[in-house]
Short mmCIF file of N, CA and C in Angstrom, two decimals:
data_model
loop_
_atom_site.label_atom_id
_atom_site.label_comp_id
_atom_site.label_asym_id
_atom_site.label_seq_id
_atom_site.Cartn_x
_atom_site.Cartn_y
_atom_site.Cartn_z
N MET A 20 -203.49 -37.12 109.85
CA MET A 20 -202.25 -36.71 109.25
C MET A 20 -202.56 -35.65 108.19
N SER A 21 -201.88 -34.51 108.28
CA SER A 21 -202.07 -33.51 107.24
C SER A 21 -200.73 -33.22 106.57
N TYR A 22 -200.79 -32.86 105.30
CA TYR A 22 -199.57 -32.63 104.54
C TYR A 22 -199.59 -31.25 103.92
N ASP A 23 -198.52 -30.51 104.13
CA ASP A 23 -198.37 -29.17 103.59
C ASP A 23 -196.88 -28.99 103.32
N ILE A 24 -196.52 -28.45 102.18
CA ILE A 24 -195.11 -28.30 101.84
C ILE A 24 -194.39 -27.41 102.85
N LYS A 25 -195.14 -26.54 103.52
CA LYS A 25 -194.52 -25.65 104.49
C LYS A 25 -194.27 -26.34 105.82
N LYS A 26 -195.14 -27.23 106.21
CA LYS A 26 -195.01 -27.93 107.48
C LYS A 26 -195.78 -29.23 107.41
N ILE A 27 -195.27 -30.23 108.08
CA ILE A 27 -195.93 -31.53 108.13
C ILE A 27 -196.29 -31.81 109.58
N ARG A 28 -197.49 -32.32 109.77
CA ARG A 28 -197.93 -32.74 111.09
C ARG A 28 -198.35 -34.21 111.00
N ILE A 29 -197.81 -35.01 111.90
CA ILE A 29 -198.15 -36.43 111.92
C ILE A 29 -198.52 -36.81 113.35
N ASP A 30 -199.70 -37.39 113.51
CA ASP A 30 -200.17 -37.84 114.83
C ASP A 30 -199.85 -39.32 115.02
N ASP A 31 -199.66 -39.70 116.28
CA ASP A 31 -199.38 -41.09 116.64
C ASP A 31 -198.24 -41.67 115.81
N VAL A 32 -197.16 -40.96 115.75
CA VAL A 32 -196.02 -41.35 114.93
C VAL A 32 -195.08 -42.27 115.72
N LEU A 33 -194.39 -43.13 115.01
CA LEU A 33 -193.39 -44.01 115.61
C LEU A 33 -192.01 -43.39 115.37
N LEU A 34 -191.23 -43.22 116.44
CA LEU A 34 -189.87 -42.70 116.34
C LEU A 34 -188.89 -43.86 116.37
N ILE A 35 -187.92 -43.84 115.47
CA ILE A 35 -186.87 -44.86 115.44
C ILE A 35 -185.51 -44.17 115.38
N HIS A 36 -184.46 -44.92 115.62
CA HIS A 36 -183.08 -44.42 115.56
C HIS A 36 -182.95 -43.14 116.39
N LYS A 37 -183.47 -43.17 117.61
CA LYS A 37 -183.49 -41.98 118.47
C LYS A 37 -182.09 -41.61 118.94
N ASN A 38 -181.74 -40.34 118.72
CA ASN A 38 -180.48 -39.80 119.23
C ASN A 38 -180.72 -38.36 119.68
N PHE A 39 -181.59 -38.22 120.67
CA PHE A 39 -181.92 -36.90 121.20
C PHE A 39 -180.75 -36.27 121.94
N SER A 40 -179.82 -37.09 122.42
CA SER A 40 -178.67 -36.59 123.17
C SER A 40 -177.52 -36.14 122.27
N GLY A 41 -177.56 -36.52 121.01
CA GLY A 41 -176.51 -36.10 120.08
C GLY A 41 -175.19 -36.84 120.25
N ARG A 42 -175.27 -38.08 120.72
CA ARG A 42 -174.05 -38.85 120.91
C ARG A 42 -173.46 -39.28 119.56
N GLU A 43 -172.18 -39.44 119.52
CA GLU A 43 -171.51 -39.89 118.30
C GLU A 43 -171.78 -41.37 118.09
N THR A 44 -172.15 -41.72 116.86
CA THR A 44 -172.35 -43.11 116.47
C THR A 44 -171.70 -43.31 115.11
N GLN A 45 -171.83 -44.51 114.59
CA GLN A 45 -171.30 -44.82 113.27
C GLN A 45 -171.92 -43.91 112.20
N PHE A 46 -173.18 -43.53 112.39
CA PHE A 46 -173.91 -42.74 111.40
C PHE A 46 -174.18 -41.30 111.84
N ASN A 47 -173.60 -40.86 112.95
CA ASN A 47 -173.92 -39.54 113.48
C ASN A 47 -172.69 -38.90 114.11
N ARG A 48 -172.46 -37.62 113.80
CA ARG A 48 -171.34 -36.92 114.43
C ARG A 48 -171.76 -36.40 115.81
N GLU A 49 -170.81 -36.24 116.70
CA GLU A 49 -171.05 -35.76 118.06
C GLU A 49 -171.79 -34.42 118.04
N GLY A 50 -172.86 -34.34 118.85
CA GLY A 50 -173.61 -33.10 118.98
C GLY A 50 -174.79 -32.97 118.03
N ASN A 51 -174.91 -33.86 117.06
CA ASN A 51 -176.01 -33.81 116.10
C ASN A 51 -177.22 -34.56 116.67
N ARG A 52 -178.21 -33.82 117.15
CA ARG A 52 -179.41 -34.42 117.74
C ARG A 52 -180.39 -34.75 116.62
N CYS A 53 -180.87 -35.99 116.61
CA CYS A 53 -181.72 -36.41 115.50
C CYS A 53 -182.51 -37.66 115.85
N PHE A 54 -183.46 -37.99 114.99
CA PHE A 54 -184.23 -39.23 115.09
C PHE A 54 -184.92 -39.40 113.74
N ASP A 55 -185.52 -40.55 113.54
CA ASP A 55 -186.26 -40.82 112.31
C ASP A 55 -187.72 -41.06 112.66
N VAL A 56 -188.59 -40.67 111.74
CA VAL A 56 -190.03 -40.83 111.88
C VAL A 56 -190.50 -41.82 110.83
N VAL A 57 -191.21 -42.86 111.25
CA VAL A 57 -191.78 -43.82 110.31
C VAL A 57 -193.01 -43.19 109.65
N ILE A 58 -193.08 -43.28 108.33
CA ILE A 58 -194.22 -42.77 107.57
C ILE A 58 -194.97 -43.97 107.01
N ASP A 59 -196.07 -44.31 107.67
CA ASP A 59 -196.84 -45.50 107.30
C ASP A 59 -197.63 -45.33 106.01
N ASP A 60 -197.98 -44.12 105.68
CA ASP A 60 -198.79 -43.82 104.51
C ASP A 60 -197.89 -43.73 103.27
N ASP A 61 -197.95 -44.75 102.41
CA ASP A 61 -197.09 -44.79 101.22
C ASP A 61 -197.36 -43.63 100.27
N ASP A 62 -198.62 -43.23 100.14
CA ASP A 62 -198.96 -42.10 99.28
C ASP A 62 -198.30 -40.82 99.78
N LEU A 63 -198.37 -40.58 101.08
CA LEU A 63 -197.73 -39.41 101.67
C LEU A 63 -196.22 -39.47 101.46
N ALA A 64 -195.63 -40.63 101.71
CA ALA A 64 -194.18 -40.77 101.53
C ALA A 64 -193.78 -40.48 100.09
N ASN A 65 -194.55 -40.97 99.13
CA ASN A 65 -194.23 -40.72 97.72
C ASN A 65 -194.38 -39.26 97.33
N ARG A 66 -195.43 -38.60 97.84
CA ARG A 66 -195.61 -37.16 97.57
C ARG A 66 -194.45 -36.37 98.16
N MET A 67 -194.05 -36.74 99.37
CA MET A 67 -192.93 -36.05 100.02
C MET A 67 -191.64 -36.24 99.22
N LYS A 68 -191.39 -37.46 98.75
CA LYS A 68 -190.21 -37.72 97.92
C LYS A 68 -190.24 -36.86 96.66
N ASP A 69 -191.42 -36.80 96.03
CA ASP A 69 -191.57 -35.99 94.82
C ASP A 69 -191.30 -34.52 95.08
N ASP A 70 -191.65 -34.04 96.28
CA ASP A 70 -191.43 -32.64 96.64
C ASP A 70 -189.98 -32.35 97.04
N GLY A 71 -189.20 -33.41 97.27
CA GLY A 71 -187.79 -33.21 97.61
C GLY A 71 -187.40 -33.55 99.04
N TRP A 72 -188.37 -34.01 99.86
CA TRP A 72 -188.04 -34.43 101.23
C TRP A 72 -187.14 -35.66 101.17
N ASN A 73 -186.30 -35.82 102.17
CA ASN A 73 -185.33 -36.91 102.22
C ASN A 73 -185.94 -38.18 102.81
N VAL A 74 -187.05 -38.64 102.24
CA VAL A 74 -187.71 -39.85 102.70
C VAL A 74 -186.91 -41.06 102.23
N LYS A 75 -186.65 -41.97 103.14
CA LYS A 75 -185.87 -43.17 102.82
C LYS A 75 -186.76 -44.40 102.96
N THR A 76 -186.40 -45.44 102.24
CA THR A 76 -187.12 -46.71 102.31
C THR A 76 -186.15 -47.79 102.75
N LYS A 77 -186.59 -48.60 103.69
CA LYS A 77 -185.75 -49.69 104.21
C LYS A 77 -186.53 -50.99 104.10
N VAL A 78 -185.81 -52.07 103.86
CA VAL A 78 -186.43 -53.39 103.77
C VAL A 78 -186.34 -54.06 105.14
N LYS A 79 -187.48 -54.55 105.62
CA LYS A 79 -187.54 -55.27 106.90
C LYS A 79 -187.02 -56.69 106.70
N ASP A 80 -186.83 -57.39 107.80
CA ASP A 80 -186.37 -58.78 107.76
C ASP A 80 -187.34 -59.69 107.01
N ASP A 81 -188.64 -59.35 107.07
CA ASP A 81 -189.64 -60.18 106.40
C ASP A 81 -189.79 -59.85 104.91
N GLY A 82 -188.97 -58.91 104.41
CA GLY A 82 -189.00 -58.56 102.99
C GLY A 82 -189.90 -57.39 102.64
N SER A 83 -190.72 -56.94 103.58
CA SER A 83 -191.58 -55.78 103.31
C SER A 83 -190.78 -54.49 103.50
N ASN A 84 -191.31 -53.41 102.95
CA ASN A 84 -190.64 -52.11 103.02
C ASN A 84 -191.33 -51.20 104.02
N PHE A 85 -190.57 -50.24 104.56
CA PHE A 85 -191.17 -49.14 105.31
C PHE A 85 -190.42 -47.86 105.00
N ASN A 86 -191.14 -46.74 105.09
CA ASN A 86 -190.57 -45.43 104.80
C ASN A 86 -190.30 -44.69 106.10
N PHE A 87 -189.23 -43.91 106.09
CA PHE A 87 -188.94 -43.07 107.25
C PHE A 87 -188.28 -41.78 106.80
N LEU A 88 -188.41 -40.77 107.65
CA LEU A 88 -187.87 -39.45 107.38
C LEU A 88 -186.91 -39.06 108.50
N PRO A 89 -185.64 -38.80 108.18
CA PRO A 89 -184.70 -38.31 109.19
C PRO A 89 -185.07 -36.89 109.62
N ILE A 90 -185.08 -36.66 110.92
CA ILE A 90 -185.44 -35.36 111.50
C ILE A 90 -184.24 -34.82 112.28
N GLN A 91 -183.88 -33.59 112.03
CA GLN A 91 -182.82 -32.91 112.77
C GLN A 91 -183.44 -32.06 113.86
N ILE A 92 -182.72 -31.93 114.98
CA ILE A 92 -183.16 -31.07 116.07
C ILE A 92 -182.13 -29.96 116.21
N SER A 93 -182.57 -28.73 116.09
CA SER A 93 -181.65 -27.61 116.19
C SER A 93 -182.28 -26.48 116.98
N TYR A 94 -181.49 -25.91 117.88
CA TYR A 94 -181.91 -24.75 118.66
C TYR A 94 -181.17 -23.50 118.16
N LYS A 95 -180.42 -23.63 117.08
CA LYS A 95 -179.56 -22.54 116.61
C LYS A 95 -180.35 -21.33 116.13
N TYR A 96 -181.33 -21.51 115.27
CA TYR A 96 -182.09 -20.40 114.71
C TYR A 96 -183.51 -20.32 115.25
N LYS A 97 -184.15 -21.46 115.38
CA LYS A 97 -185.52 -21.51 115.89
C LYS A 97 -185.68 -22.76 116.74
N ALA A 98 -185.82 -22.54 118.02
CA ALA A 98 -185.95 -23.68 118.94
C ALA A 98 -187.30 -24.36 118.73
N PRO A 99 -187.31 -25.69 118.74
CA PRO A 99 -188.59 -26.40 118.62
C PRO A 99 -189.40 -26.27 119.92
N HIS A 100 -190.70 -26.45 119.79
CA HIS A 100 -191.58 -26.48 120.95
C HIS A 100 -191.74 -27.95 121.34
N VAL A 101 -191.22 -28.30 122.51
CA VAL A 101 -191.24 -29.69 122.95
C VAL A 101 -192.05 -29.80 124.24
N HIS A 102 -193.06 -30.68 124.21
CA HIS A 102 -193.95 -30.89 125.34
C HIS A 102 -193.90 -32.36 125.73
N MET A 103 -193.66 -32.61 127.01
CA MET A 103 -193.56 -33.98 127.52
C MET A 103 -194.70 -34.22 128.50
N ILE A 104 -195.33 -35.36 128.36
CA ILE A 104 -196.37 -35.77 129.30
C ILE A 104 -195.91 -37.07 129.96
N VAL A 105 -195.87 -37.04 131.29
CA VAL A 105 -195.51 -38.22 132.08
C VAL A 105 -196.53 -38.31 133.21
N ASN A 106 -197.19 -39.45 133.34
CA ASN A 106 -198.20 -39.66 134.39
C ASN A 106 -199.22 -38.52 134.41
N ASN A 107 -199.72 -38.15 133.23
CA ASN A 107 -200.74 -37.11 133.08
C ASN A 107 -200.28 -35.72 133.53
N ARG A 108 -198.97 -35.50 133.61
CA ARG A 108 -198.42 -34.19 133.95
C ARG A 108 -197.67 -33.64 132.75
N HIS A 109 -197.99 -32.40 132.39
CA HIS A 109 -197.39 -31.76 131.22
C HIS A 109 -196.20 -30.89 131.64
N THR A 110 -195.11 -30.97 130.88
CA THR A 110 -193.95 -30.11 131.07
C THR A 110 -193.48 -29.66 129.71
N GLU A 111 -193.23 -28.35 129.56
CA GLU A 111 -192.63 -27.85 128.33
C GLU A 111 -191.12 -27.84 128.53
N LEU A 112 -190.39 -28.47 127.63
CA LEU A 112 -188.94 -28.55 127.73
C LEU A 112 -188.35 -27.41 126.91
N THR A 113 -187.44 -26.65 127.52
CA THR A 113 -186.93 -25.45 126.85
C THR A 113 -185.45 -25.53 126.51
N SER A 114 -184.76 -26.58 126.93
CA SER A 114 -183.34 -26.68 126.61
C SER A 114 -183.04 -28.01 125.92
N GLU A 115 -181.98 -28.01 125.14
CA GLU A 115 -181.58 -29.22 124.42
C GLU A 115 -181.27 -30.38 125.36
N GLU A 116 -180.63 -30.07 126.47
CA GLU A 116 -180.20 -31.12 127.41
C GLU A 116 -181.39 -31.89 127.98
N GLU A 117 -182.54 -31.24 128.09
CA GLU A 117 -183.72 -31.91 128.62
C GLU A 117 -184.23 -33.02 127.69
N LEU A 118 -183.85 -32.97 126.42
CA LEU A 118 -184.29 -33.97 125.45
C LEU A 118 -183.59 -35.32 125.63
N ASN A 119 -182.45 -35.32 126.30
CA ASN A 119 -181.64 -36.53 126.45
C ASN A 119 -182.43 -37.73 126.97
N ARG A 120 -183.40 -37.48 127.84
CA ARG A 120 -184.14 -38.58 128.46
C ARG A 120 -184.96 -39.39 127.46
N PHE A 121 -185.24 -38.82 126.29
CA PHE A 121 -186.07 -39.53 125.30
C PHE A 121 -185.32 -40.69 124.63
N ASP A 122 -183.99 -40.68 124.67
CA ASP A 122 -183.24 -41.77 124.03
C ASP A 122 -183.60 -43.13 124.61
N ASP A 123 -183.78 -43.19 125.91
CA ASP A 123 -184.05 -44.48 126.57
C ASP A 123 -185.49 -44.61 127.06
N ALA A 124 -186.31 -43.60 126.81
CA ALA A 124 -187.68 -43.61 127.32
C ALA A 124 -188.57 -44.56 126.52
N THR A 125 -189.57 -45.08 127.20
CA THR A 125 -190.62 -45.84 126.53
C THR A 125 -191.68 -44.83 126.10
N ILE A 126 -191.82 -44.66 124.79
CA ILE A 126 -192.74 -43.67 124.25
C ILE A 126 -194.11 -44.31 124.08
N LEU A 127 -195.12 -43.71 124.70
CA LEU A 127 -196.48 -44.22 124.63
C LEU A 127 -197.26 -43.58 123.48
N LYS A 128 -196.99 -42.32 123.19
CA LYS A 128 -197.68 -41.59 122.13
C LYS A 128 -196.81 -40.42 121.71
N CYS A 129 -196.86 -40.09 120.43
CA CYS A 129 -196.05 -38.99 119.93
C CYS A 129 -196.75 -38.32 118.75
N ASP A 130 -196.91 -37.00 118.83
CA ASP A 130 -197.41 -36.18 117.72
C ASP A 130 -196.30 -35.19 117.38
N ILE A 131 -196.12 -34.93 116.09
CA ILE A 131 -194.97 -34.15 115.68
C ILE A 131 -195.30 -33.15 114.58
N GLY A 132 -194.66 -31.99 114.66
CA GLY A 132 -194.70 -30.99 113.60
C GLY A 132 -193.29 -30.87 113.03
N ILE A 133 -193.19 -30.93 111.73
CA ILE A 133 -191.88 -30.91 111.06
C ILE A 133 -191.83 -29.72 110.11
N ARG A 134 -190.75 -28.93 110.20
CA ARG A 134 -190.61 -27.80 109.28
C ARG A 134 -189.51 -28.11 108.26
N PRO A 135 -189.72 -27.64 107.04
CA PRO A 135 -188.74 -27.91 105.98
C PRO A 135 -187.63 -26.86 105.94
N ARG A 136 -186.50 -27.26 105.44
CA ARG A 136 -185.43 -26.32 105.11
C ARG A 136 -184.85 -26.75 103.77
N LEU A 137 -184.94 -25.86 102.81
CA LEU A 137 -184.43 -26.13 101.47
C LEU A 137 -182.91 -26.00 101.52
N TRP A 138 -182.18 -27.11 101.39
CA TRP A 138 -180.73 -27.05 101.50
C TRP A 138 -180.03 -27.17 100.15
N ASP A 139 -180.74 -27.56 99.12
CA ASP A 139 -180.17 -27.62 97.78
C ASP A 139 -181.20 -27.05 96.80
N PRO A 140 -181.25 -25.71 96.67
CA PRO A 140 -182.28 -25.09 95.83
C PRO A 140 -182.23 -25.55 94.38
N ASP A 141 -181.04 -25.87 93.87
CA ASP A 141 -180.92 -26.29 92.47
C ASP A 141 -181.62 -27.62 92.20
N HIS A 142 -181.63 -28.49 93.19
CA HIS A 142 -182.24 -29.82 93.03
C HIS A 142 -183.46 -29.99 93.93
N HIS A 143 -183.89 -28.92 94.55
CA HIS A 143 -185.07 -28.90 95.41
C HIS A 143 -185.02 -30.03 96.45
N LYS A 144 -183.97 -30.03 97.26
CA LYS A 144 -183.81 -31.01 98.33
C LYS A 144 -184.21 -30.37 99.66
N ILE A 145 -185.07 -31.04 100.41
CA ILE A 145 -185.60 -30.51 101.65
C ILE A 145 -185.12 -31.35 102.83
N LYS A 146 -184.56 -30.66 103.83
CA LYS A 146 -184.17 -31.31 105.07
C LYS A 146 -185.24 -31.04 106.12
N ALA A 147 -185.56 -32.03 106.93
CA ALA A 147 -186.63 -31.94 107.92
C ALA A 147 -186.06 -31.56 109.29
N TYR A 148 -186.70 -30.56 109.92
CA TYR A 148 -186.32 -30.12 111.26
C TYR A 148 -187.51 -30.23 112.20
N LEU A 149 -187.23 -30.58 113.44
CA LEU A 149 -188.26 -30.65 114.44
C LEU A 149 -188.79 -29.25 114.72
N ASP A 150 -190.11 -29.09 114.62
CA ASP A 150 -190.75 -27.81 114.93
C ASP A 150 -191.57 -27.90 116.21
N GLU A 151 -192.28 -29.01 116.37
CA GLU A 151 -193.14 -29.19 117.54
C GLU A 151 -193.21 -30.68 117.87
N LEU A 152 -193.14 -30.99 119.15
CA LEU A 152 -193.20 -32.38 119.59
C LEU A 152 -194.04 -32.47 120.85
N TRP A 153 -195.06 -33.31 120.80
CA TRP A 153 -195.86 -33.66 121.97
C TRP A 153 -195.61 -35.14 122.19
N ILE A 154 -194.94 -35.46 123.29
CA ILE A 154 -194.51 -36.84 123.51
C ILE A 154 -194.94 -37.30 124.90
N THR A 155 -195.63 -38.43 124.93
CA THR A 155 -196.05 -39.03 126.19
C THR A 155 -195.14 -40.23 126.43
N ILE A 156 -194.46 -40.19 127.58
CA ILE A 156 -193.55 -41.28 127.91
C ILE A 156 -194.01 -41.97 129.19
N GLU A 157 -193.57 -43.20 129.33
CA GLU A 157 -193.90 -43.98 130.51
C GLU A 157 -193.11 -43.45 131.69
N GLY A 158 -193.80 -43.19 132.80
CA GLY A 158 -193.14 -42.72 134.02
C GLY A 158 -192.60 -43.87 134.83
N GLU A 159 -191.87 -43.53 135.85
CA GLU A 159 -191.37 -44.54 136.77
C GLU A 159 -192.55 -45.14 137.53
N TYR A 160 -192.44 -46.37 137.94
CA TYR A 160 -193.54 -47.09 138.57
C TYR A 160 -194.09 -46.35 139.79
N TYR A 161 -193.22 -45.91 140.68
CA TYR A 161 -193.67 -45.28 141.92
C TYR A 161 -193.83 -43.77 141.82
N GLU A 162 -193.51 -43.19 140.70
CA GLU A 162 -193.56 -41.73 140.54
C GLU A 162 -194.96 -41.18 140.83
N GLU A 163 -195.98 -41.78 140.27
CA GLU A 163 -197.35 -41.31 140.49
C GLU A 163 -197.75 -41.45 141.96
N LYS A 164 -197.39 -42.56 142.57
CA LYS A 164 -197.78 -42.83 143.95
C LYS A 164 -197.18 -41.82 144.93
N TYR A 165 -195.92 -41.42 144.70
CA TYR A 165 -195.21 -40.60 145.67
C TYR A 165 -195.06 -39.12 145.28
N ARG A 166 -195.57 -38.70 144.12
CA ARG A 166 -195.33 -37.32 143.69
C ARG A 166 -195.99 -36.29 144.59
N ASN A 167 -197.07 -36.63 145.27
CA ASN A 167 -197.74 -35.66 146.15
C ASN A 167 -197.05 -35.52 147.52
N LEU A 168 -195.99 -36.24 147.76
CA LEU A 168 -195.28 -36.15 149.03
C LEU A 168 -194.22 -35.05 149.03
N GLY A 169 -194.07 -34.36 147.90
CA GLY A 169 -193.07 -33.30 147.82
C GLY A 169 -191.66 -33.83 147.64
N VAL A 170 -191.53 -35.03 147.10
CA VAL A 170 -190.21 -35.63 146.89
C VAL A 170 -189.52 -34.86 145.77
N GLU A 171 -188.28 -34.44 146.00
CA GLU A 171 -187.49 -33.67 145.04
C GLU A 171 -187.38 -34.43 143.72
N GLY A 172 -187.64 -33.73 142.60
CA GLY A 172 -187.48 -34.32 141.27
C GLY A 172 -188.69 -35.04 140.73
N ILE A 173 -189.74 -35.14 141.49
CA ILE A 173 -190.95 -35.84 141.03
C ILE A 173 -192.03 -34.83 140.72
#
């Protein structure tokens, strides 16, 4: 894990509250694609809070705390670089709609690059945007077995 005020990179990260499709929920308006990243390193979380990142702390059922950072996904000004690995096959995803499958996917591994956006210069508040995502998801059971047969979509 490396920390830089300009960009954050976190390897083997846990994603929670996934809404890659941008569906409307109690806490999200329609079209807003987002997810949260768990930050296991308390020192990193505290440094980020001090710098103005929107790191939140939540209490688990067992009474312990965990930190997470809300991440926005936007293709408006700078599209993120998104790479998906399924059954050892790499695909670069270039459109927002392709991200929808991550909402229900079983994520095996995830590395992420996060870029900051200063949204309140007077109070130095930083919003986190997805810059780069390398995500390995579990494939369908028979996908590997039948992909060499030329089956459409595999």
